[in-house]
Amino acid sequence: MHRITPLDHTHYDEMLMPGQDTRPSYQRFANWLNQAPLAWLRDKQSEADTLFRRVGITFAVYGDESGSERLIPFDTIPRIISASEWKTLEAGCIQRVTALNRFLHDIYHEQDILKAGIIPPEQILTNAGYQLAMQGIDLPRQVYAHIAGVDIIRHNDGGFYVLEDNLRTPSGVSYMLENRKMMMRLFPELFASHDITPVEHYPNMLLDTLRSVSPAEVDNPTVVVLTPGQYNSAYFEHAFLASQMGVELVEGQDLFVKNGYVYMRTTSGPQRVDVIYRRLDDAYLDPLAFNPGSMLGVPGLMSVYREGRVTVCNAVGTGVADDKSIYPYVPDMIRFYLGEEPILHNVPTWQLRKPDDLAYVLDHLSELVVKEVHGAGGYGMLVGPASTQAEIEAYRLRILEDPANFIAQPTLSLSTCPTFVESGIAPRHIDLRPFVLSGKKVQLVAGGLTRVALREGSLVVNSSQGGGTKDTWILKEDITC
Amino acid sequence: MLSRMAGCLYWMARNMERAENTARLLDVSLQMSLLHASSQDDLLVPLDVTGSTADFLRRHHTPTPQAVLHYLALDSENPGSIYNCMRNARENAHVVRVKITTEMWEQVNGTWLEMREWHARGLDTRSASSFLEWVRERSHLFRGAGYGTMLRNDTFHFSRLGTFIERADNTARILNVKTKQISDNEPEAENILDYYQWAALLRSVSGFEAYRDIYRDSITPERVAELLILRQDMPRSLRACFGEINKVLGRIEGHAGRSARRRASEIQARLTYSSIEDIFADGLEQTLDSLIDDIILLGNTIHHSYLEAA
């Protein structure tokens, strides 16, 4: 297990080295920033807010009566990653997602990894994310997680650590694209002075990926994006991706199954659908196979899927691989399937179903972060150092009720990045979510979504908890000073 | 195009057109009710045309100008109120946001935001005419923004289809209700009251100036009926509406709409080759009743062929 030095209240800053010298990748930006009057930057920031609101009003999240939209705050100071760092991140993400896809294929087929004793079988077979219905089904190119969002943080040792793998319906890529568009609009001069890798071709790459995993017999596959509907919080992204790819955005009611195929209802009659990029959880996909009360899904979809006559992206049953109880095994998966050493570190994780780990964690609750195995979105977790004694004791009781439902990790020191806040420019904690596409090949656009915890000292970057986003720049070449 | 998307475009346009028609009806009825305040008949006309008399009377008992105005303009519990039409138009537009042009979306969304302000302020008979004028203007803007900015593909066609089906339906209904009302008038009052009622009817479909231009003569039922049923050059006439409906149906891609096209062509043929004398010989009321039934049937056929296909 890779040991992390404990939180010491010194953080890795993306722009400044200890001693306040600027890191090479930020040098040009820092020179520009130093010359930019604060008032002008403030104007630019509010221009961005206005523009996003306008885009928001025209096509964003919509749910309440007033038609007003919740916007995720956008910060105008970019997160810059050097070319060589990106190389490591890219290779690490590709390696990781490749191994995870091999793992998913394995556990729904031969289960070699279980036979080899690397993961206890009950951990997989009794996992809520494991779909028995997927056993023995052969998927095109044996890909399960076609779109993966890998959450990565930088610790104060300067290294990158994977926090979690999102293999079900990861979202946020529309912000990556919109943030870039916004920055180019606000600060064109920065793009002239920096050699920044473009991200705008993501929708193309996504469409190619989806088409490359269509059922084998199809020459010119029809791809659709399946959304739960306009009241879903990520509806903006669903509509955005469908329109960027030039494919139909469908709801469950637009699709039906007939004679063993999936069709969509169009004004010129039924049209066959070959690949469904679904942004709907497994449980809602097919009321005949899963949740019978689901009005969002397509009755009979699973039977067509099992016959290999439609491809569902991501595959059904990927949830077992991004479960927090399986996460500790990912480095072993990489060694087992690829015979390689992991490029990106895992955060050391205590599994509370193990008595030794449980004992250690209960003794060190005030230092650790404890999470529910199936939790997401920053809800229901305990951040030891930031909690009161009473909160810790209350959480202890929850753990003792069902230890297997929890994991614990050291309190990581997320790196900081200068961020525009009310008092001026100050460091705030950030993470990174690159989007890995797996089809004919495994690839990612050079970039990702950088989330920032806008509250001072906060380590929680989730947008549901007051997080914002930044544009993420990957430099084409390293800048040497 | 996805049937659901086509349905949203169609209903977006129908709702906007319905809001305009309701506003036109209300405007004329309120003015007429001032003309002879003793009678409630004029106030019942917009309720009759919109098919909501029973619901209104159940909730309000007596049709005062204020009550009718509120019910048809702002009442959020009346599914056919202008308020709800605009709300429906906006909700449908939101679904097809990525299909329609920015101008069109901003038009519908802006209308809805202003509508909410009117709703919050409330209306009385003094502010009514500026509100009703605003509704008409917003509807003109909606059509204009669509006509001026949209690519001529099925997105455009389904929204046009909604506009003209709704308009045809409205013209037929208003003519029908007035025809029945006028034939009920006391014989001795006939002449003077008839004149005002026919004139009001013409104004409600922007036909008063057209009538003067074409006929340059006194208002007679035959000519009003001819203008609103048979004249090709009168934009709100049934024949003009069906001209548009047929044109649009002919341009929609695919072969799913054969029965809708046949039905619409039959109606158009009847309107093209009838004379007003034939219509009066058959009975104006009967002709209008059967036209209204035909429009309803056509609407159902359109639904069946395109909007809920397969």
Short mmCIF file of N, CA and C in Angstrom, two decimals, chain A residues 306-410:
data_model
loop_
_atom_site.label_atom_id
_atom_site.label_comp_id
_atom_site.label_asym_id
_atom_site.label_seq_id
_atom_site.Cartn_x
_atom_site.Cartn_y
_atom_site.Cartn_z
N ARG A 306 -29.87 -8.52 -24.85
CA ARG A 306 -29.27 -9.84 -24.63
C ARG A 306 -29.06 -10.59 -25.94
N GLU A 307 -29.90 -10.31 -26.92
CA GLU A 307 -29.74 -10.94 -28.24
C GLU A 307 -28.65 -10.25 -29.06
N GLY A 308 -28.10 -9.16 -28.53
CA GLY A 308 -27.04 -8.46 -29.26
C GLY A 308 -27.57 -7.63 -30.41
N ARG A 309 -28.83 -7.22 -30.38
CA ARG A 309 -29.39 -6.46 -31.49
C ARG A 309 -29.46 -4.97 -31.21
N VAL A 310 -28.99 -4.59 -30.04
CA VAL A 310 -28.86 -3.17 -29.72
C VAL A 310 -27.72 -3.08 -28.72
N THR A 311 -26.98 -1.97 -28.75
CA THR A 311 -25.91 -1.77 -27.78
C THR A 311 -26.34 -0.68 -26.81
N VAL A 312 -26.16 -0.96 -25.54
CA VAL A 312 -26.49 0.02 -24.50
C VAL A 312 -25.17 0.53 -23.93
N CYS A 313 -25.01 1.87 -23.92
CA CYS A 313 -23.75 2.46 -23.42
C CYS A 313 -24.08 3.43 -22.28
N ASN A 314 -23.44 3.29 -21.14
CA ASN A 314 -22.60 2.19 -20.76
C ASN A 314 -23.43 0.93 -20.59
N ALA A 315 -22.72 -0.22 -20.61
CA ALA A 315 -23.42 -1.48 -20.47
C ALA A 315 -24.18 -1.55 -19.16
N VAL A 316 -25.14 -2.44 -19.12
CA VAL A 316 -25.84 -2.72 -17.87
C VAL A 316 -24.86 -3.47 -16.96
N GLY A 317 -24.87 -3.11 -15.68
CA GLY A 317 -24.05 -3.88 -14.73
C GLY A 317 -22.64 -3.37 -14.52
N THR A 318 -22.33 -2.14 -14.96
CA THR A 318 -20.99 -1.62 -14.72
C THR A 318 -20.84 -1.12 -13.29
N GLY A 319 -21.97 -0.92 -12.60
CA GLY A 319 -21.94 -0.34 -11.26
C GLY A 319 -21.10 -1.15 -10.28
N VAL A 320 -20.97 -2.44 -10.55
CA VAL A 320 -20.20 -3.28 -9.63
C VAL A 320 -18.73 -2.87 -9.64
N ALA A 321 -18.25 -2.30 -10.73
CA ALA A 321 -16.83 -1.99 -10.82
C ALA A 321 -16.47 -0.62 -10.28
N ASP A 322 -17.46 0.29 -10.13
CA ASP A 322 -17.09 1.58 -9.54
C ASP A 322 -17.59 1.71 -8.10
N ASP A 323 -17.98 0.58 -7.56
CA ASP A 323 -18.41 0.54 -6.18
C ASP A 323 -17.20 0.79 -5.28
N LYS A 324 -17.43 1.52 -4.17
CA LYS A 324 -16.29 1.84 -3.31
C LYS A 324 -15.69 0.62 -2.64
N SER A 325 -16.48 -0.45 -2.54
CA SER A 325 -15.94 -1.66 -1.92
C SER A 325 -15.04 -2.43 -2.89
N ILE A 326 -15.16 -2.16 -4.18
CA ILE A 326 -14.35 -2.84 -5.19
C ILE A 326 -13.11 -1.99 -5.53
N TYR A 327 -13.27 -0.69 -5.34
CA TYR A 327 -12.19 0.25 -5.65
C TYR A 327 -10.81 -0.19 -5.14
N PRO A 328 -10.69 -0.70 -3.89
CA PRO A 328 -9.35 -1.06 -3.41
C PRO A 328 -8.68 -2.13 -4.26
N TYR A 329 -9.44 -2.87 -5.05
CA TYR A 329 -8.86 -3.95 -5.84
C TYR A 329 -8.38 -3.52 -7.23
N VAL A 330 -8.64 -2.28 -7.61
CA VAL A 330 -8.31 -1.88 -8.98
C VAL A 330 -6.82 -2.04 -9.29
N PRO A 331 -5.90 -1.66 -8.39
CA PRO A 331 -4.48 -1.89 -8.71
C PRO A 331 -4.18 -3.37 -8.97
N ASP A 332 -4.82 -4.25 -8.20
CA ASP A 332 -4.62 -5.68 -8.44
C ASP A 332 -5.20 -6.12 -9.78
N MET A 333 -6.31 -5.50 -10.17
CA MET A 333 -6.88 -5.81 -11.49
C MET A 333 -5.87 -5.47 -12.58
N ILE A 334 -5.25 -4.30 -12.44
CA ILE A 334 -4.28 -3.87 -13.45
C ILE A 334 -3.16 -4.89 -13.55
N ARG A 335 -2.67 -5.36 -12.41
CA ARG A 335 -1.59 -6.35 -12.41
C ARG A 335 -2.08 -7.66 -13.00
N PHE A 336 -3.29 -8.05 -12.63
CA PHE A 336 -3.82 -9.36 -13.04
C PHE A 336 -4.10 -9.41 -14.55
N TYR A 337 -4.79 -8.38 -15.06
CA TYR A 337 -5.21 -8.45 -16.46
C TYR A 337 -4.15 -7.94 -17.43
N LEU A 338 -3.39 -6.96 -17.00
CA LEU A 338 -2.46 -6.33 -17.93
C LEU A 338 -1.00 -6.68 -17.64
N GLY A 339 -0.75 -7.26 -16.48
CA GLY A 339 0.63 -7.55 -16.12
C GLY A 339 1.48 -6.30 -15.99
N GLU A 340 0.84 -5.19 -15.61
CA GLU A 340 1.57 -3.93 -15.48
C GLU A 340 1.43 -3.40 -14.06
N GLU A 341 2.34 -2.49 -13.69
CA GLU A 341 2.17 -1.80 -12.41
C GLU A 341 1.28 -0.58 -12.65
N PRO A 342 0.39 -0.28 -11.72
CA PRO A 342 -0.50 0.88 -11.92
C PRO A 342 0.30 2.18 -12.07
N ILE A 343 -0.12 2.98 -13.02
CA ILE A 343 0.55 4.27 -13.24
C ILE A 343 0.00 5.31 -12.26
N LEU A 344 -1.29 5.26 -12.03
CA LEU A 344 -1.91 6.20 -11.08
C LEU A 344 -2.16 5.48 -9.76
N HIS A 345 -1.89 6.17 -8.67
CA HIS A 345 -2.09 5.55 -7.37
C HIS A 345 -3.56 5.47 -7.01
N ASN A 346 -3.86 4.49 -6.19
CA ASN A 346 -5.13 4.45 -5.48
C ASN A 346 -4.94 5.17 -4.16
N VAL A 347 -6.00 5.74 -3.62
CA VAL A 347 -5.91 6.24 -2.26
C VAL A 347 -6.01 5.03 -1.34
N PRO A 348 -5.08 4.91 -0.36
CA PRO A 348 -5.16 3.76 0.55
C PRO A 348 -6.53 3.72 1.20
N THR A 349 -7.11 2.56 1.25
CA THR A 349 -8.49 2.45 1.69
C THR A 349 -8.64 1.33 2.70
N TRP A 350 -9.27 1.62 3.82
CA TRP A 350 -9.60 0.59 4.79
C TRP A 350 -11.01 0.09 4.50
N GLN A 351 -11.13 -1.23 4.43
CA GLN A 351 -12.45 -1.82 4.20
C GLN A 351 -12.99 -2.28 5.55
N LEU A 352 -14.04 -1.66 5.97
CA LEU A 352 -14.48 -1.88 7.35
C LEU A 352 -15.13 -3.24 7.56
N ARG A 353 -15.36 -3.97 6.43
CA ARG A 353 -15.85 -5.34 6.61
C ARG A 353 -14.72 -6.22 7.19
N LYS A 354 -13.45 -5.74 7.08
CA LYS A 354 -12.33 -6.49 7.65
C LYS A 354 -12.13 -6.05 9.10
N PRO A 355 -12.14 -6.99 10.02
CA PRO A 355 -12.07 -6.64 11.45
C PRO A 355 -10.86 -5.77 11.80
N ASP A 356 -9.68 -6.07 11.23
CA ASP A 356 -8.49 -5.28 11.55
C ASP A 356 -8.66 -3.83 11.12
N ASP A 357 -9.16 -3.67 9.88
CA ASP A 357 -9.36 -2.33 9.35
C ASP A 357 -10.39 -1.58 10.20
N LEU A 358 -11.45 -2.29 10.57
CA LEU A 358 -12.51 -1.66 11.35
C LEU A 358 -11.95 -1.14 12.67
N ALA A 359 -11.17 -1.97 13.32
CA ALA A 359 -10.60 -1.58 14.62
C ALA A 359 -9.72 -0.34 14.46
N TYR A 360 -8.89 -0.35 13.41
CA TYR A 360 -8.01 0.79 13.20
C TYR A 360 -8.82 2.06 12.96
N VAL A 361 -9.81 1.95 12.10
CA VAL A 361 -10.59 3.13 11.72
C VAL A 361 -11.35 3.68 12.92
N LEU A 362 -11.94 2.79 13.71
CA LEU A 362 -12.71 3.27 14.87
C LEU A 362 -11.80 4.02 15.84
N ASP A 363 -10.54 3.64 15.87
CA ASP A 363 -9.59 4.34 16.74
C ASP A 363 -9.13 5.67 16.16
N HIS A 364 -9.29 5.86 14.85
CA HIS A 364 -8.72 7.06 14.22
C HIS A 364 -9.76 7.88 13.47
N LEU A 365 -11.03 7.81 13.91
CA LEU A 365 -12.10 8.48 13.16
C LEU A 365 -11.83 9.96 12.95
N SER A 366 -11.19 10.61 13.91
CA SER A 366 -11.01 12.05 13.81
C SER A 366 -9.99 12.44 12.75
N GLU A 367 -9.24 11.44 12.23
CA GLU A 367 -8.24 11.77 11.21
C GLU A 367 -8.69 11.37 9.82
N LEU A 368 -9.75 10.55 9.73
CA LEU A 368 -10.05 9.88 8.46
C LEU A 368 -11.31 10.43 7.79
N VAL A 369 -11.45 10.07 6.50
CA VAL A 369 -12.70 10.30 5.80
C VAL A 369 -13.39 8.95 5.67
N VAL A 370 -14.64 8.87 6.11
CA VAL A 370 -15.37 7.61 6.02
C VAL A 370 -16.53 7.81 5.04
N LYS A 371 -16.71 6.84 4.13
CA LYS A 371 -17.75 6.97 3.10
C LYS A 371 -18.59 5.72 3.07
N GLU A 372 -19.85 5.89 2.63
CA GLU A 372 -20.68 4.73 2.38
C GLU A 372 -20.23 4.08 1.07
N VAL A 373 -20.33 2.77 1.03
CA VAL A 373 -19.85 2.02 -0.12
C VAL A 373 -20.57 2.44 -1.41
N HIS A 374 -21.88 2.66 -1.30
CA HIS A 374 -22.65 2.98 -2.51
C HIS A 374 -22.93 4.48 -2.65
N GLY A 375 -22.34 5.27 -1.73
CA GLY A 375 -22.66 6.69 -1.74
C GLY A 375 -22.05 7.41 -2.93
N ALA A 376 -22.60 8.59 -3.22
CA ALA A 376 -22.04 9.43 -4.29
C ALA A 376 -22.48 10.86 -4.05
N GLY A 377 -21.79 11.76 -4.69
CA GLY A 377 -22.21 13.16 -4.63
C GLY A 377 -21.82 13.87 -3.35
N GLY A 378 -20.95 13.26 -2.55
CA GLY A 378 -20.48 13.92 -1.34
C GLY A 378 -21.48 13.85 -0.19
N TYR A 379 -22.53 13.05 -0.35
CA TYR A 379 -23.51 12.93 0.71
C TYR A 379 -23.13 11.80 1.66
N GLY A 380 -23.55 11.91 2.90
CA GLY A 380 -23.44 10.80 3.84
C GLY A 380 -22.03 10.40 4.19
N MET A 381 -21.08 11.33 4.08
CA MET A 381 -19.73 10.97 4.46
C MET A 381 -19.27 11.73 5.70
N LEU A 382 -18.26 11.18 6.35
CA LEU A 382 -17.71 11.83 7.54
C LEU A 382 -16.30 12.33 7.20
N VAL A 383 -16.08 13.64 7.36
CA VAL A 383 -14.72 14.15 7.20
C VAL A 383 -14.21 14.40 8.61
N GLY A 384 -13.43 13.44 9.13
CA GLY A 384 -13.02 13.44 10.53
C GLY A 384 -12.49 14.76 11.04
N PRO A 385 -11.43 15.30 10.41
CA PRO A 385 -10.81 16.52 10.94
C PRO A 385 -11.77 17.72 10.95
N ALA A 386 -12.81 17.68 10.14
CA ALA A 386 -13.72 18.82 10.06
C ALA A 386 -14.99 18.59 10.87
N SER A 387 -15.03 17.51 11.66
CA SER A 387 -16.27 17.18 12.37
C SER A 387 -16.13 17.38 13.87
N THR A 388 -17.26 17.62 14.51
CA THR A 388 -17.26 17.76 15.97
C THR A 388 -17.24 16.36 16.59
N GLN A 389 -16.92 16.32 17.87
CA GLN A 389 -16.88 15.04 18.58
C GLN A 389 -18.24 14.34 18.51
N ALA A 390 -19.30 15.15 18.64
CA ALA A 390 -20.65 14.58 18.61
C ALA A 390 -20.96 13.96 17.26
N GLU A 391 -20.54 14.65 16.20
CA GLU A 391 -20.78 14.11 14.85
C GLU A 391 -20.03 12.80 14.66
N ILE A 392 -18.82 12.77 15.17
CA ILE A 392 -18.01 11.56 15.03
C ILE A 392 -18.66 10.40 15.78
N GLU A 393 -19.16 10.68 16.98
CA GLU A 393 -19.77 9.61 17.76
C GLU A 393 -21.04 9.10 17.11
N ALA A 394 -21.81 10.03 16.54
CA ALA A 394 -23.04 9.62 15.85
C ALA A 394 -22.69 8.74 14.66
N TYR A 395 -21.62 9.14 13.95
CA TYR A 395 -21.23 8.36 12.78
C TYR A 395 -20.71 6.98 13.20
N ARG A 396 -20.03 6.95 14.36
CA ARG A 396 -19.50 5.68 14.84
C ARG A 396 -20.63 4.66 15.00
N LEU A 397 -21.75 5.13 15.52
CA LEU A 397 -22.89 4.23 15.71
C LEU A 397 -23.40 3.70 14.37
N ARG A 398 -23.40 4.60 13.37
CA ARG A 398 -23.84 4.16 12.04
C ARG A 398 -22.91 3.08 11.50
N ILE A 399 -21.62 3.27 11.69
CA ILE A 399 -20.65 2.28 11.20
C ILE A 399 -20.89 0.93 11.87
N LEU A 400 -21.07 0.98 13.19
CA LEU A 400 -21.18 -0.27 13.93
C LEU A 400 -22.43 -1.06 13.53
N GLU A 401 -23.44 -0.35 13.06
CA GLU A 401 -24.66 -1.04 12.63
C GLU A 401 -24.38 -1.98 11.45
N ASP A 402 -23.53 -1.51 10.52
CA ASP A 402 -23.26 -2.31 9.33
C ASP A 402 -21.88 -1.94 8.78
N PRO A 403 -20.83 -2.43 9.40
CA PRO A 403 -19.47 -2.02 9.02
C PRO A 403 -19.18 -2.23 7.54
N ALA A 404 -19.73 -3.33 6.96
CA ALA A 404 -19.41 -3.65 5.57
C ALA A 404 -19.89 -2.57 4.61
N ASN A 405 -20.76 -1.69 5.08
CA ASN A 405 -21.30 -0.64 4.22
C ASN A 405 -20.37 0.57 4.14
N PHE A 406 -19.19 0.49 4.78
CA PHE A 406 -18.32 1.67 4.83
C PHE A 406 -16.89 1.37 4.41
N ILE A 407 -16.24 2.38 3.89
CA ILE A 407 -14.79 2.34 3.71
C ILE A 407 -14.23 3.61 4.34
N ALA A 408 -12.93 3.61 4.60
CA ALA A 408 -12.31 4.83 5.14
C ALA A 408 -11.03 5.11 4.39
N GLN A 409 -10.71 6.38 4.30
CA GLN A 409 -9.49 6.80 3.61
C GLN A 409 -8.83 7.91 4.43
N PRO A 410 -7.51 8.08 4.25
CA PRO A 410 -6.87 9.20 4.94
C PRO A 410 -7.48 10.50 4.44
#
